[in-house]
Amino acid sequence: ALIEALGRNQGPTKLERCYFDNSVLANVLTGNSRLKSLRLRFCNSRDVGNQEVLVIAGALRENKGLVDLDLGWCRMSDESWGAICDSLKTHSILEVLDLRYVLTEMTSAVITPRVQSLLEMMKVNKSIRTIHLLDRYAEHELYRESVIPFLKSNRLQQRVRAIQKTRPIAY
């Protein structure tokens, strides 16, 4: 009943760690504009969890409502991480992305390409204002020097537009 309600853009605006078949949930995320906050649970199996993440990534391309997305507590492969970043490039209203509890190796060989994927996403996405990550990611030089400036710009963009509207001359 809950999935059917979400499919009709009805029901709750927030779901936290519900036990769903994520492929079924992905179907209702596509085009949904009612659900604002989503904290997913993924299968503990690495292979199944990655397939679930890929299905959700595909649905996020067409989602119209999420403002807060938590993809924690899964073992995400580089492919899944890249798919999520790629699908969020054009998400027009997502403001908070939580990847804090993505379980992975913490080597530079893993972190660097993932931070690069975040950077490529942020070059296009103008709505994401906050990304929660483990300290090893957040302390990475590429993240600090490249991703953080995009996040700050996105946070200030609304204020700049409000100021521009009050001025008699367009800037």
Tab-separated table of C-alpha atoms in Angstrom:
chain	number	residue	atom	x	y	z
A	1	ALA	CA	0.000	0.000	0.000
A	2	LEU	CA	2.856	2.374	0.839
A	3	ILE	CA	4.611	1.724	-2.476
A	4	GLU	CA	1.335	2.254	-4.344
A	5	ALA	CA	0.757	5.563	-2.527
A	6	LEU	CA	4.282	6.737	-3.371
A	7	GLY	CA	3.699	5.732	-6.985
A	8	ARG	CA	0.716	8.114	-7.041
A	9	ASN	CA	2.771	10.946	-5.461
A	10	GLN	CA	0.929	10.455	-2.183
A	11	GLY	CA	1.969	9.126	1.199
A	12	PRO	CA	4.874	10.224	3.380
A	13	THR	CA	7.457	12.832	2.551
A	14	LYS	CA	10.184	10.987	4.477
A	15	LEU	CA	11.311	7.334	4.578
A	16	GLU	CA	14.051	6.098	6.891
A	17	ARG	CA	15.719	2.712	6.603
A	18	CYS	CA	12.593	0.850	5.557
A	19	TYR	CA	12.901	-2.737	4.392
A	20	PHE	CA	11.832	-2.570	0.751
A	21	ASP	CA	12.833	-4.331	-2.367
A	22	ASN	CA	14.915	-1.438	-3.722
A	23	SER	CA	14.072	-2.316	-7.322
A	24	VAL	CA	10.377	-1.822	-6.478
A	25	LEU	CA	11.186	1.411	-4.645
A	26	ALA	CA	13.209	2.592	-7.649
A	27	ASN	CA	10.101	2.320	-9.829
A	28	VAL	CA	8.195	4.761	-7.625
A	29	LEU	CA	11.152	7.131	-7.216
A	30	THR	CA	11.114	7.756	-10.943
A	31	GLY	CA	9.112	10.915	-11.437
A	32	ASN	CA	8.093	11.135	-7.765
A	33	SER	CA	7.901	14.666	-6.396
A	34	ARG	CA	6.340	14.059	-2.962
A	35	LEU	CA	9.154	12.189	-1.184
A	36	LYS	CA	11.626	14.761	0.180
A	37	SER	CA	13.908	12.693	2.435
A	38	LEU	CA	15.112	9.135	1.837
A	39	ARG	CA	17.451	7.025	3.960
A	40	LEU	CA	17.869	3.679	2.277
A	41	ARG	CA	18.771	0.231	3.549
A	42	PHE	CA	20.751	-1.976	1.224
A	43	CYS	CA	21.387	-5.693	1.250
A	44	ASN	CA	24.500	-6.730	3.203
A	45	SER	CA	25.677	-8.838	0.289
A	46	ARG	CA	28.193	-6.807	-1.726
A	47	ASP	CA	26.925	-7.992	-5.118
A	48	VAL	CA	23.218	-7.621	-4.355
A	49	GLY	CA	23.794	-4.278	-2.596
A	50	ASN	CA	25.663	-2.919	-5.616
A	51	GLN	CA	22.855	-3.991	-7.934
A	52	GLU	CA	20.377	-2.202	-5.667
A	53	VAL	CA	22.484	0.968	-5.743
A	54	LEU	CA	22.653	0.847	-9.551
A	55	VAL	CA	18.850	0.498	-9.776
A	56	ILE	CA	18.348	3.427	-7.377
A	57	ALA	CA	20.889	5.499	-9.360
A	58	GLY	CA	18.825	5.011	-12.496
A	59	ALA	CA	15.671	6.144	-10.705
A	60	LEU	CA	17.346	9.247	-9.282
A	61	ARG	CA	17.815	10.619	-12.802
A	62	GLU	CA	14.049	11.012	-13.112
A	63	ASN	CA	13.204	11.919	-9.514
A	64	LYS	CA	11.679	15.357	-8.974
A	65	GLY	CA	11.333	15.662	-5.205
A	66	LEU	CA	14.246	14.462	-3.087
A	67	VAL	CA	15.985	17.153	-1.072
A	68	ASP	CA	17.869	14.862	1.352
A	69	LEU	CA	19.359	11.499	0.314
A	70	ASP	CA	21.287	9.106	2.583
A	71	LEU	CA	22.950	6.180	0.815
A	72	GLY	CA	24.883	4.947	3.814
A	73	TRP	CA	25.452	1.491	5.189
A	74	CYS	CA	26.209	-0.263	1.947
A	75	ARG	CA	29.279	-1.715	0.332
A	76	MET	CA	29.373	0.444	-2.764
A	77	SER	CA	31.667	-0.452	-5.655
A	78	ASP	CA	33.417	2.210	-7.721
A	79	GLU	CA	30.881	1.515	-10.488
A	80	SER	CA	27.957	2.155	-8.120
A	81	TRP	CA	29.581	5.296	-6.698
A	82	GLY	CA	30.120	6.624	-10.225
A	83	ALA	CA	26.537	5.791	-11.214
A	84	ILE	CA	25.138	7.689	-8.219
A	85	CYS	CA	27.314	10.742	-8.953
A	86	ASP	CA	26.414	10.631	-12.632
A	87	SER	CA	22.678	10.382	-11.942
A	88	LEU	CA	22.789	13.296	-9.482
A	89	LYS	CA	24.504	15.655	-11.922
A	90	THR	CA	21.171	16.894	-13.190
A	91	HIS	CA	19.049	16.436	-10.057
A	92	SER	CA	17.628	19.914	-9.686
A	93	ILE	CA	16.584	20.132	-6.028
A	94	LEU	CA	18.696	17.692	-3.985
A	95	GLU	CA	20.481	19.706	-1.274
A	96	VAL	CA	21.982	17.088	1.064
A	97	LEU	CA	23.827	13.918	0.049
A	98	ASP	CA	24.992	11.602	2.821
A	99	LEU	CA	27.664	9.077	1.892
A	100	ARG	CA	29.213	8.928	5.367
A	101	TYR	CA	28.665	5.274	6.005
A	102	VAL	CA	29.490	3.805	2.620
A	103	LEU	CA	31.664	0.846	3.521
A	104	THR	CA	34.829	0.584	1.467
A	105	GLU	CA	38.586	0.367	1.623
A	106	MET	CA	40.154	3.616	2.750
A	107	THR	CA	43.172	3.673	0.444
A	108	SER	CA	44.138	6.605	-1.747
A	109	ALA	CA	43.603	4.377	-4.797
A	110	VAL	CA	39.909	4.129	-3.852
A	111	ILE	CA	39.340	7.608	-2.444
A	112	THR	CA	40.893	9.675	-5.258
A	113	PRO	CA	38.663	8.425	-8.114
A	114	ARG	CA	35.588	8.710	-5.897
A	115	VAL	CA	36.387	12.303	-5.006
A	116	GLN	CA	36.947	12.913	-8.738
A	117	SER	CA	33.423	11.550	-9.397
A	118	LEU	CA	32.040	13.938	-6.767
A	119	LEU	CA	33.886	16.820	-8.434
A	120	GLU	CA	32.475	15.952	-11.866
A	121	MET	CA	28.989	15.855	-10.326
A	122	MET	CA	29.447	19.217	-8.610
A	123	LYS	CA	30.619	20.896	-11.813
A	124	VAL	CA	27.100	20.363	-13.172
A	125	ASN	CA	24.831	20.205	-10.102
A	126	LYS	CA	23.870	23.609	-8.685
A	127	SER	CA	21.543	22.423	-5.912
A	128	ILE	CA	23.677	20.191	-3.657
A	129	ARG	CA	24.834	22.277	-0.713
A	130	THR	CA	26.053	19.611	1.710
A	131	ILE	CA	27.837	16.306	1.244
A	132	HIS	CA	28.472	14.192	4.329
A	133	LEU	CA	31.516	11.939	4.001
A	134	LEU	CA	33.960	10.091	6.182
A	135	ASP	CA	36.898	12.252	7.265
A	136	ARG	CA	39.320	10.455	4.919
A	137	TYR	CA	37.287	11.724	1.955
A	138	ALA	CA	36.603	15.181	3.378
A	139	GLU	CA	40.285	15.693	4.203
A	140	HIS	CA	41.421	14.675	0.722
A	141	GLU	CA	43.208	17.548	-1.020
A	142	LEU	CA	41.091	17.334	-4.187
A	143	TYR	CA	37.894	17.456	-2.112
A	144	ARG	CA	39.023	20.448	-0.059
A	145	GLU	CA	40.341	22.412	-3.032
A	146	SER	CA	37.736	21.546	-5.665
A	147	VAL	CA	34.485	20.124	-4.281
A	148	ILE	CA	34.121	22.428	-1.260
A	149	PRO	CA	34.200	25.629	-3.388
A	150	PHE	CA	31.298	24.265	-5.488
A	151	LEU	CA	29.344	23.447	-2.319
A	152	LYS	CA	29.945	26.957	-0.964
A	153	SER	CA	28.902	28.491	-4.259
A	154	ASN	CA	25.673	26.476	-4.257
A	155	ARG	CA	24.923	27.569	-0.670
A	156	LEU	CA	25.363	31.240	-1.550
A	157	GLN	CA	23.594	31.120	-4.908
A	158	GLN	CA	20.104	31.621	-3.399
A	159	ARG	CA	21.258	34.686	-1.471
A	160	VAL	CA	22.866	36.182	-4.549
A	161	ARG	CA	19.631	35.722	-6.534
A	162	ALA	CA	17.600	37.366	-3.754
A	163	ILE	CA	19.951	40.361	-3.729
A	164	GLN	CA	19.863	40.591	-7.531
A	165	LYS	CA	16.061	40.785	-7.460
A	166	THR	CA	16.153	43.827	-5.167
A	167	ARG	CA	18.539	45.780	-7.396
A	168	PRO	CA	17.191	48.052	-10.153
A	169	ILE	CA	20.036	47.032	-12.474
A	170	ALA	CA	20.524	43.383	-13.376
A	171	TYR	CA	23.959	42.023	-12.570
